[in-house]
Amino acid sequence: MADDIVYRTLGELLSNYVKTLLEKSGQGKRLSEQEYLILMNYYNSKNMDYVFTELRNIRNELRGIMEIIDRKSKEAMDYADKSRKEAMEYAEKNKKEIIDYVDKTKKEMLDYVDKRFESVDKRFEAIDKRFDDLNKRIDDLRELILMLAKKT
């Protein structure tokens, strides 16, 4: 605390001395080389303080930006992992649904084809029966013709 008071007092003395030098220069009086060097050192130190303060501010801003980038990067990675996991689960679920659908459709198609073959088989049986009936009628007709031919 005592150091702060000493530094503050020295800073005020130096500021007052620099003000008197500026007033002297403003009045057109020539500054000695030593006064000129004190003035230049004062402004250089003020500029350096300003530059270092700005650098500290920029560094703090960069730290904040880096923290935001790290946080957003982590959030993005978490979101990507979650999305990838959901997509895999969805794909696995849909894969099962598609396989089930294909199996069901295949069974339905096979059943339909079997029914159509049964229908065709029944038609062939009906046609075979009609051919048998026709053959029987032709045989009956032949016998009748042979009988008629023997009678004549």
GROMACS .gro file of N, CA and C in nm:
model
  456
    1MET      N    1   0.082  -0.119   0.000
    1MET     CA    2   0.000   0.000   0.000
    1MET      C    3   0.086   0.125   0.000
    2ALA      N    4   0.194   0.122   0.077
    2ALA     CA    5   0.285   0.237   0.080
    2ALA      C    6   0.351   0.254  -0.056
    3ASP      N    7   0.380   0.140  -0.121
    3ASP     CA    8   0.439   0.146  -0.255
    3ASP      C    9   0.345   0.214  -0.353
    4ASP      N   10   0.214   0.184  -0.341
    4ASP     CA   11   0.116   0.246  -0.430
    4ASP      C   12   0.116   0.397  -0.413
    5ILE      N   13   0.124   0.443  -0.288
    5ILE     CA   14   0.123   0.588  -0.262
    5ILE      C   15   0.248   0.652  -0.321
    6VAL      N   16   0.363   0.588  -0.305
    6VAL     CA   17   0.489   0.642  -0.359
    6VAL      C   18   0.481   0.648  -0.511
    7TYR      N   19   0.435   0.537  -0.576
    7TYR     CA   20   0.426   0.536  -0.722
    7TYR      C   21   0.326   0.640  -0.773
    8ARG      N   22   0.214   0.654  -0.703
    8ARG     CA   23   0.114   0.752  -0.743
    8ARG      C   24   0.171   0.893  -0.731
    9THR      N   25   0.243   0.922  -0.622
    9THR     CA   26   0.302   1.055  -0.600
    9THR      C   27   0.407   1.084  -0.705
   10LEU      N   28   0.493   0.984  -0.733
   10LEU     CA   29   0.594   1.003  -0.838
   10LEU      C   30   0.529   1.025  -0.974
   11GLY      N   31   0.423   0.950  -1.003
   11GLY     CA   32   0.351   0.966  -1.129
   11GLY      C   33   0.291   1.105  -1.142
   12GLU      N   34   0.236   1.159  -1.031
   12GLU     CA   35   0.178   1.293  -1.034
   12GLU      C   36   0.287   1.398  -1.054
   13LEU      N   37   0.400   1.381  -0.985
   13LEU     CA   38   0.512   1.476  -1.000
   13LEU      C   39   0.562   1.476  -1.144
   14LEU      N   40   0.578   1.358  -1.201
   14LEU     CA   41   0.626   1.348  -1.338
   14LEU      C   42   0.525   1.409  -1.434
   15SER      N   43   0.395   1.384  -1.412
   15SER     CA   44   0.292   1.443  -1.498
   15SER      C   45   0.294   1.594  -1.490
   16ASN      N   46   0.308   1.648  -1.368
   16ASN     CA   47   0.313   1.794  -1.352
   16ASN      C   48   0.436   1.852  -1.421
   17TYR      N   49   0.550   1.782  -1.409
   17TYR     CA   50   0.672   1.830  -1.473
   17TYR      C   51   0.656   1.828  -1.624
   18VAL      N   52   0.595   1.723  -1.679
   18VAL     CA   53   0.573   1.713  -1.823
   18VAL      C   54   0.478   1.824  -1.868
   19LYS      N   55   0.379   1.856  -1.787
   19LYS     CA   56   0.286   1.966  -1.822
   19LYS      C   57   0.360   2.098  -1.830
   20THR      N   58   0.450   2.121  -1.735
   20THR     CA   59   0.527   2.247  -1.740
   20THR      C   60   0.617   2.250  -1.862
   21LEU      N   61   0.674   2.136  -1.899
   21LEU     CA   62   0.757   2.131  -2.019
   21LEU      C   63   0.672   2.160  -2.144
   22LEU      N   64   0.551   2.108  -2.148
   22LEU     CA   65   0.462   2.133  -2.262
   22LEU      C   66   0.422   2.280  -2.268
   23GLU      N   67   0.397   2.339  -2.150
   23GLU     CA   68   0.364   2.482  -2.148
   23GLU      C   69   0.481   2.565  -2.196
   24LYS      N   70   0.600   2.529  -2.152
   24LYS     CA   71   0.721   2.600  -2.193
   24LYS      C   72   0.739   2.590  -2.343
   25SER      N   73   0.719   2.469  -2.399
   25SER     CA   74   0.732   2.449  -2.542
   25SER      C   75   0.622   2.524  -2.616
   26GLY      N   76   0.501   2.526  -2.557
   26GLY     CA   77   0.389   2.596  -2.618
   26GLY      C   78   0.411   2.746  -2.622
   27GLN      N   79   0.489   2.800  -2.532
   27GLN     CA   80   0.516   2.943  -2.530
   27GLN      C   81   0.627   2.979  -2.628
   28GLY      N   82   0.680   2.880  -2.694
   28GLY     CA   83   0.784   2.904  -2.793
   28GLY      C   84   0.924   2.901  -2.735
   29LYS      N   85   0.937   2.867  -2.609
   29LYS     CA   86   1.069   2.857  -2.548
   29LYS      C   87   1.132   2.726  -2.590
   30ARG      N   88   1.260   2.731  -2.605
   30ARG     CA   89   1.335   2.615  -2.649
   30ARG      C   90   1.361   2.524  -2.529
   31LEU      N   91   1.340   2.389  -2.550
   31LEU     CA   92   1.364   2.291  -2.446
   31LEU      C   93   1.508   2.245  -2.453
   32SER      N   94   1.565   2.219  -2.336
   32SER     CA   95   1.700   2.165  -2.334
   32SER      C   96   1.695   2.019  -2.380
   33GLU      N   97   1.812   1.967  -2.412
   33GLU     CA   98   1.818   1.829  -2.459
   33GLU      C   99   1.767   1.734  -2.351
   34GLN      N  100   1.801   1.762  -2.226
   34GLN     CA  101   1.757   1.679  -2.114
   34GLN      C  102   1.605   1.686  -2.099
   35GLU      N  103   1.548   1.806  -2.110
   35GLU     CA  104   1.402   1.822  -2.100
   35GLU      C  105   1.332   1.749  -2.215
   36TYR      N  106   1.390   1.763  -2.333
   36TYR     CA  107   1.334   1.697  -2.450
   36TYR      C  108   1.337   1.545  -2.431
   37LEU      N  109   1.446   1.488  -2.379
   37LEU     CA  110   1.456   1.344  -2.355
   37LEU      C  111   1.356   1.299  -2.249
   38ILE      N  112   1.338   1.379  -2.144
   38ILE     CA  113   1.239   1.344  -2.040
   38ILE      C  114   1.099   1.339  -2.102
   39LEU      N  115   1.069   1.440  -2.184
   39LEU     CA  116   0.938   1.444  -2.251
   39LEU      C  117   0.919   1.323  -2.342
   40MET      N  118   1.022   1.290  -2.421
   40MET     CA  119   1.013   1.175  -2.512
   40MET      C  120   0.999   1.044  -2.434
   41ASN      N  121   1.075   1.027  -2.327
   41ASN     CA  122   1.065   0.906  -2.245
   41ASN      C  123   0.927   0.895  -2.181
   42TYR      N  124   0.874   1.008  -2.135
   42TYR     CA  125   0.740   1.008  -2.074
   42TYR      C  126   0.637   0.958  -2.176
   43TYR      N  127   0.641   1.015  -2.298
   43TYR     CA  128   0.543   0.974  -2.400
   43TYR      C  129   0.567   0.830  -2.446
   44ASN      N  130   0.692   0.793  -2.456
   44ASN     CA  131   0.721   0.654  -2.492
   44ASN      C  132   0.668   0.557  -2.386
   45SER      N  133   0.689   0.590  -2.259
   45SER     CA  134   0.640   0.502  -2.154
   45SER      C  135   0.487   0.499  -2.154
   46LYS      N  136   0.424   0.618  -2.177
   46LYS     CA  137   0.276   0.619  -2.186
   46LYS      C  138   0.229   0.535  -2.303
   47ASN      N  139   0.298   0.549  -2.417
   47ASN     CA  140   0.260   0.469  -2.534
   47ASN      C  141   0.283   0.321  -2.508
   48MET      N  142   0.392   0.287  -2.441
   48MET     CA  143   0.419   0.146  -2.409
   48MET      C  144   0.313   0.093  -2.313
   49ASP      N  145   0.276   0.175  -2.214
   49ASP     CA  146   0.169   0.132  -2.123
   49ASP      C  147   0.041   0.106  -2.201
   50TYR      N  148   0.010   0.198  -2.292
   50TYR     CA  149  -0.111   0.184  -2.374
   50TYR      C  150  -0.102   0.056  -2.459
   51VAL      N  151   0.016   0.036  -2.521
   51VAL     CA  152   0.034  -0.082  -2.607
   51VAL      C  153   0.021  -0.209  -2.524
   52PHE      N  154   0.085  -0.212  -2.406
   52PHE     CA  155   0.077  -0.332  -2.322
   52PHE      C  156  -0.065  -0.355  -2.272
   53THR      N  157  -0.136  -0.248  -2.240
   53THR     CA  158  -0.275  -0.261  -2.197
   53THR      C  159  -0.360  -0.318  -2.312
   54GLU      N  160  -0.338  -0.266  -2.431
   54GLU     CA  161  -0.412  -0.316  -2.547
   54GLU      C  162  -0.377  -0.462  -2.574
   55LEU      N  163  -0.249  -0.495  -2.562
   55LEU     CA  164  -0.209  -0.635  -2.582
   55LEU      C  165  -0.274  -0.726  -2.479
   56ARG      N  166  -0.279  -0.681  -2.351
   56ARG     CA  167  -0.346  -0.760  -2.248
   56ARG      C  168  -0.494  -0.778  -2.281
   57ASN      N  169  -0.557  -0.668  -2.326
   57ASN     CA  170  -0.699  -0.677  -2.363
   57ASN      C  171  -0.720  -0.774  -2.480
   58ILE      N  172  -0.631  -0.764  -2.579
   58ILE     CA  173  -0.642  -0.855  -2.695
   58ILE      C  174  -0.619  -0.999  -2.652
   59ARG      N  175  -0.520  -1.021  -2.565
   59ARG     CA  176  -0.493  -1.157  -2.516
   59ARG      C  177  -0.614  -1.212  -2.441
   60ASN      N  178  -0.676  -1.127  -2.358
   60ASN     CA  179  -0.796  -1.171  -2.284
   60ASN      C  180  -0.911  -1.201  -2.380
   61GLU      N  181  -0.926  -1.117  -2.482
   61GLU     CA  182  -1.030  -1.143  -2.582
   61GLU      C  183  -1.002  -1.274  -2.655
   62LEU      N  184  -0.874  -1.296  -2.690
   62LEU     CA  185  -0.838  -1.421  -2.758
   62LEU      C  186  -0.865  -1.542  -2.669
   63ARG      N  187  -0.834  -1.529  -2.539
   63ARG     CA  188  -0.865  -1.640  -2.447
   63ARG      C  189  -1.014  -1.668  -2.447
   64GLY      N  190  -1.093  -1.559  -2.439
   64GLY     CA  191  -1.239  -1.577  -2.442
   64GLY      C  192  -1.285  -1.643  -2.570
   65ILE      N  193  -1.228  -1.599  -2.682
   65ILE     CA  194  -1.265  -1.657  -2.811
   65ILE      C  195  -1.224  -1.804  -2.816
   66MET      N  196  -1.104  -1.835  -2.767
   66MET     CA  197  -1.058  -1.974  -2.766
   66MET      C  198  -1.148  -2.061  -2.677
   67GLU      N  199  -1.191  -2.006  -2.564
   67GLU     CA  200  -1.282  -2.082  -2.477
   67GLU      C  201  -1.414  -2.108  -2.548
   68ILE      N  202  -1.464  -2.005  -2.619
   68ILE     CA  203  -1.589  -2.021  -2.694
   68ILE      C  204  -1.570  -2.125  -2.805
   69ILE      N  205  -1.456  -2.115  -2.875
   69ILE     CA  206  -1.429  -2.212  -2.983
   69ILE      C  207  -1.421  -2.353  -2.926
   70ASP      N  208  -1.350  -2.368  -2.814
   70ASP     CA  209  -1.339  -2.501  -2.752
   70ASP      C  210  -1.477  -2.554  -2.712
   71ARG      N  211  -1.557  -2.467  -2.650
   71ARG     CA  212  -1.690  -2.509  -2.607
   71ARG      C  213  -1.778  -2.545  -2.727
   72LYS      N  214  -1.775  -2.458  -2.830
   72LYS     CA  215  -1.856  -2.485  -2.949
   72LYS      C  216  -1.807  -2.611  -3.021
   73SER      N  217  -1.675  -2.629  -3.023
   73SER     CA  218  -1.619  -2.748  -3.086
   73SER      C  219  -1.666  -2.873  -3.012
   74LYS      N  220  -1.662  -2.869  -2.880
   74LYS     CA  221  -1.709  -2.983  -2.800
   74LYS      C  222  -1.858  -3.007  -2.824
   75GLU      N  223  -1.936  -2.897  -2.827
   75GLU     CA  224  -2.079  -2.911  -2.853
   75GLU      C  225  -2.102  -2.972  -2.991
   76ALA      N  226  -2.026  -2.927  -3.090
   76ALA     CA  227  -2.042  -2.980  -3.226
   76ALA      C  228  -2.005  -3.128  -3.231
   77MET      N  229  -1.898  -3.165  -3.164
   77MET     CA  230  -1.857  -3.307  -3.162
   77MET      C  231  -1.963  -3.392  -3.091
   78ASP      N  232  -2.015  -3.341  -2.979
   78ASP     CA  233  -2.120  -3.414  -2.908
   78ASP      C  234  -2.243  -3.429  -2.996
   79TYR      N  235  -2.280  -3.320  -3.066
   79TYR     CA  236  -2.397  -3.324  -3.154
   79TYR      C  237  -2.373  -3.423  -3.268
   80ALA      N  238  -2.252  -3.419  -3.325
   80ALA     CA  239  -2.220  -3.511  -3.436
   80ALA      C  240  -2.225  -3.656  -3.387
   81ASP      N  241  -2.170  -3.682  -3.269
   81ASP     CA  242  -2.174  -3.818  -3.214
   81ASP      C  243  -2.318  -3.863  -3.191
   82LYS      N  244  -2.398  -3.773  -3.133
   82LYS     CA  245  -2.538  -3.805  -3.107
   82LYS      C  246  -2.612  -3.831  -3.238
   83SER      N  247  -2.589  -3.743  -3.338
   83SER     CA  248  -2.656  -3.759  -3.468
   83SER      C  249  -2.614  -3.888  -3.535
   84ARG      N  250  -2.484  -3.920  -3.529
   84ARG     CA  251  -2.435  -4.044  -3.589
   84ARG      C  252  -2.499  -4.164  -3.522
   85LYS      N  253  -2.509  -4.160  -3.388
   85LYS     CA  254  -2.569  -4.271  -3.314
   85LYS      C  255  -2.717  -4.285  -3.352
   86GLU      N  256  -2.788  -4.171  -3.358
   86GLU     CA  257  -2.930  -4.175  -3.396
   86GLU      C  258  -2.946  -4.228  -3.538
   87ALA      N  259  -2.857  -4.185  -3.628
   87ALA     CA  260  -2.866  -4.231  -3.767
   87ALA      C  261  -2.842  -4.381  -3.775
   88MET      N  262  -2.745  -4.430  -3.699
   88MET     CA  263  -2.718  -4.575  -3.698
   88MET      C  264  -2.838  -4.652  -3.643
   89GLU      N  265  -2.895  -4.601  -3.534
   89GLU     CA  266  -3.013  -4.668  -3.477
   89GLU      C  267  -3.129  -4.665  -3.576
   90TYR      N  268  -3.148  -4.551  -3.641
   90TYR     CA  269  -3.256  -4.538  -3.740
   90TYR      C  270  -3.233  -4.634  -3.857
   91ALA      N  271  -3.107  -4.640  -3.904
   91ALA     CA  272  -3.075  -4.729  -4.015
   91ALA      C  273  -3.097  -4.874  -3.975
   92GLU      N  274  -3.055  -4.909  -3.853
   92GLU     CA  275  -3.073  -5.047  -3.806
   92GLU      C  276  -3.221  -5.080  -3.795
   93LYS      N  277  -3.299  -4.985  -3.743
   93LYS     CA  278  -3.443  -5.006  -3.729
   93LYS      C  279  -3.506  -5.019  -3.868
   94ASN      N  280  -3.470  -4.931  -3.960
   94ASN     CA  281  -3.526  -4.937  -4.095
   94ASN      C  282  -3.480  -5.061  -4.168
   95LYS      N  283  -3.357  -5.104  -4.142
   95LYS     CA  284  -3.308  -5.226  -4.205
   95LYS      C  285  -3.397  -5.343  -4.167
   96LYS      N  286  -3.429  -5.353  -4.038
   96LYS     CA  287  -3.516  -5.461  -3.991
   96LYS      C  288  -3.655  -5.447  -4.055
   97GLU      N  289  -3.708  -5.323  -4.059
   97GLU     CA  290  -3.840  -5.302  -4.118
   97GLU      C  291  -3.839  -5.339  -4.266
   98ILE      N  292  -3.732  -5.301  -4.337
   98ILE     CA  293  -3.724  -5.331  -4.480
   98ILE      C  294  -3.714  -5.482  -4.502
   99ILE      N  295  -3.632  -5.548  -4.422
   99ILE     CA  296  -3.619  -5.694  -4.434
   99ILE      C  297  -3.754  -5.761  -4.406
  100ASP      N  298  -3.822  -5.714  -4.302
  100ASP     CA  299  -3.954  -5.768  -4.271
  100ASP      C  300  -4.052  -5.744  -4.386
  101TYR      N  301  -4.048  -5.624  -4.442
  101TYR     CA  302  -4.137  -5.590  -4.553
  101TYR      C  303  -4.107  -5.677  -4.675
  102VAL      N  304  -3.978  -5.693  -4.705
  102VAL     CA  305  -3.940  -5.775  -4.821
  102VAL      C  306  -3.983  -5.920  -4.798
  103ASP      N  307  -3.960  -5.971  -4.677
  103ASP     CA  308  -4.000  -6.108  -4.647
  103ASP      C  309  -4.152  -6.124  -4.660
  104LYS      N  310  -4.224  -6.028  -4.607
  104LYS     CA  311  -4.371  -6.033  -4.613
  104LYS      C  312  -4.418  -6.027  -4.759
  105THR      N  313  -4.359  -5.935  -4.835
  105THR     CA  314  -4.397  -5.921  -4.976
  105THR      C  315  -4.362  -6.047  -5.055
  106LYS      N  316  -4.246  -6.105  -5.026
  106LYS     CA  317  -4.206  -6.229  -5.094
  106LYS      C  318  -4.304  -6.341  -5.063
  107LYS      N  319  -4.344  -6.352  -4.936
  107LYS     CA  320  -4.440  -6.455  -4.897
  107LYS      C  321  -4.574  -6.432  -4.968
  108GLU      N  322  -4.618  -6.305  -4.971
  108GLU     CA  323  -4.744  -6.274  -5.039
  108GLU      C  324  -4.736  -6.310  -5.187
  109MET      N  325  -4.622  -6.277  -5.250
  109MET     CA  326  -4.607  -6.309  -5.393
  109MET      C  327  -4.606  -6.460  -5.415
  110LEU      N  328  -4.535  -6.533  -5.329
  110LEU     CA  329  -4.532  -6.679  -5.343
  110LEU      C  330  -4.672  -6.738  -5.322
  111ASP      N  331  -4.744  -6.686  -5.223
  111ASP     CA  332  -4.882  -6.733  -5.201
  111ASP      C  333  -4.969  -6.704  -5.323
  112TYR      N  334  -4.952  -6.583  -5.380
  112TYR     CA  335  -5.030  -6.545  -5.497
  112TYR      C  336  -4.998  -6.638  -5.615
  113VAL      N  337  -4.867  -6.663  -5.635
  113VAL     CA  338  -4.826  -6.752  -5.745
  113VAL      C  339  -4.880  -6.892  -5.721
  114ASP      N  340  -4.873  -6.940  -5.596
  114ASP     CA  341  -4.928  -7.073  -5.566
  114ASP      C  342  -5.077  -7.079  -5.595
  115LYS      N  343  -5.151  -6.974  -5.556
  115LYS     CA  344  -5.295  -6.972  -5.583
  115LYS      C  345  -5.321  -6.969  -5.733
  116ARG      N  346  -5.240  -6.891  -5.805
  116ARG     CA  347  -5.259  -6.886  -5.950
  116ARG      C  348  -5.230  -7.022  -6.013
  117PHE      N  349  -5.125  -7.091  -5.964
  117PHE     CA  350  -5.096  -7.225  -6.017
  117PHE      C  351  -5.208  -7.322  -5.982
  118GLU      N  352  -5.262  -7.309  -5.859
  118GLU     CA  353  -5.376  -7.394  -5.823
  118GLU      C  354  -5.493  -7.368  -5.917
  119SER      N  355  -5.516  -7.240  -5.947
  119SER     CA  356  -5.624  -7.203  -6.038
  119SER      C  357  -5.598  -7.260  -6.177
  120VAL      N  358  -5.474  -7.248  -6.222
  120VAL     CA  359  -5.439  -7.302  -6.354
  120VAL      C  360  -5.452  -7.454  -6.352
  121ASP      N  361  -5.407  -7.519  -6.242
  121ASP     CA  362  -5.420  -7.665  -6.231
  121ASP      C  363  -5.567  -7.706  -6.238
  122LYS      N  364  -5.652  -7.629  -6.169
  122LYS     CA  365  -5.796  -7.661  -6.174
  122LYS      C  366  -5.849  -7.646  -6.315
  123ARG      N  367  -5.803  -7.543  -6.384
  123ARG     CA  368  -5.849  -7.525  -6.522
  123ARG      C  369  -5.801  -7.641  -6.610
  124PHE      N  370  -5.673  -7.680  -6.591
  124PHE     CA  371  -5.623  -7.793  -6.669
  124PHE      C  372  -5.701  -7.920  -6.636
  125GLU      N  373  -5.734  -7.938  -6.508
  125GLU     CA  374  -5.813  -8.054  -6.471
  125GLU      C  375  -5.950  -8.048  -6.538
  126ALA      N  376  -6.007  -7.927  -6.539
  126ALA     CA  377  -6.137  -7.912  -6.605
  126ALA      C  378  -6.125  -7.942  -6.755
  127ILE      N  379  -6.016  -7.892  -6.815
  127ILE     CA  380  -5.994  -7.917  -6.958
  127ILE      C  381  -5.968  -8.066  -6.980
  128ASP      N  382  -5.888  -8.129  -6.892
  128ASP     CA  383  -5.864  -8.274  -6.905
  128ASP      C  384  -5.996  -8.349  -6.895
  129LYS      N  385  -6.081  -8.307  -6.802
  129LYS     CA  386  -6.210  -8.374  -6.787
  129LYS      C  387  -6.293  -8.356  -6.914
  130ARG      N  388  -6.287  -8.233  -6.968
  130ARG     CA  389  -6.364  -8.209  -7.092
  130ARG      C  390  -6.306  -8.293  -7.206
  131PHE      N  391  -6.170  -8.304  -7.212
  131PHE     CA  392  -6.110  -8.389  -7.315
  131PHE      C  393  -6.150  -8.535  -7.294
  132ASP      N  394  -6.149  -8.577  -7.166
  132ASP     CA  395  -6.190  -8.715  -7.139
  132ASP      C  396  -6.335  -8.736  -7.183
  133ASP      N  397  -6.421  -8.638  -7.147
  133ASP     CA  398  -6.562  -8.648  -7.189
  133ASP      C  399  -6.571  -8.648  -7.342
  134LEU      N  400  -6.493  -8.563  -7.405
  134LEU     CA  401  -6.495  -8.555  -7.551
  134LEU      C  402  -6.443  -8.686  -7.612
  135ASN      N  403  -6.334  -8.738  -7.555
  135ASN     CA  404  -6.280  -8.865  -7.603
  135ASN      C  405  -6.383  -8.977  -7.584
  136LYS      N  406  -6.451  -8.975  -7.471
  136LYS     CA  407  -6.554  -9.075  -7.446
  136LYS      C  408  -6.665  -9.062  -7.548
  137ARG      N  409  -6.705  -8.939  -7.577
  137ARG     CA  410  -6.811  -8.919  -7.675
  137ARG      C  411  -6.765  -8.963  -7.815
  138ILE      N  412  -6.636  -8.931  -7.843
  138ILE     CA  413  -6.583  -8.975  -7.974
  138ILE      C  414  -6.581  -9.127  -7.980
  139ASP      N  415  -6.539  -9.191  -7.871
  139ASP     CA  416  -6.538  -9.338  -7.869
  139ASP      C  417  -6.680  -9.391  -7.885
  140ASP      N  418  -6.775  -9.329  -7.812
  140ASP     CA  419  -6.915  -9.371  -7.826
  140ASP      C  420  -6.963  -9.351  -7.970
  141LEU      N  421  -6.924  -9.238  -8.027
  141LEU     CA  422  -6.963  -9.209  -8.165
  141LEU      C  423  -6.901  -9.312  -8.261
  142ARG      N  424  -6.776  -9.352  -8.239
  142ARG     CA  425  -6.709  -9.452  -8.322
  142ARG      C  426  -6.782  -9.586  -8.312
  143GLU      N  427  -6.811  -9.619  -8.185
  143GLU     CA  428  -6.883  -9.746  -8.167
  143GLU      C  429  -7.018  -9.743  -8.239
  144LEU      N  430  -7.083  -9.627  -8.226
  144LEU     CA  431  -7.212  -9.613  -8.291
  144LEU      C  432  -7.196  -9.622  -8.443
  145ILE      N  433  -7.093  -9.558  -8.495
  145ILE     CA  434  -7.068  -9.562  -8.639
  145ILE      C  435  -7.034  -9.707  -8.681
  146LEU      N  436  -6.954  -9.775  -8.603
  146LEU     CA  437  -6.918  -9.913  -8.635
  146LEU      C  438  -7.043 -10.003  -8.631
  147MET      N  439  -7.126  -9.979  -8.535
  147MET     CA  440  -7.248 -10.057  -8.525
  147MET      C  441  -7.338 -10.030  -8.645
  148LEU      N  442  -7.345  -9.906  -8.679
  148LEU     CA  443  -7.429  -9.870  -8.795
  148LEU      C  444  -7.368  -9.927  -8.923
  149ALA      N  445  -7.236  -9.923  -8.927
  149ALA     CA  446  -7.173  -9.976  -9.049
  149ALA      C  447  -7.192 -10.128  -9.055
  150LYS      N  448  -7.198 -10.200  -8.947
  150LYS     CA  449  -7.218 -10.342  -8.948
  150LYS      C  450  -7.363 -10.374  -8.984
  151LYS      N  451  -7.453 -10.291  -8.946
  151LYS     CA  452  -7.594 -10.316  -8.978
  151LYS      C  453  -7.619 -10.290  -9.127
  152THR      N  454  -7.551 -10.214  -9.185
  152THR     CA  455  -7.579 -10.186  -9.325
  152THR      C  456  -7.514 -10.278  -9.415
   0.00000   0.00000   0.00000
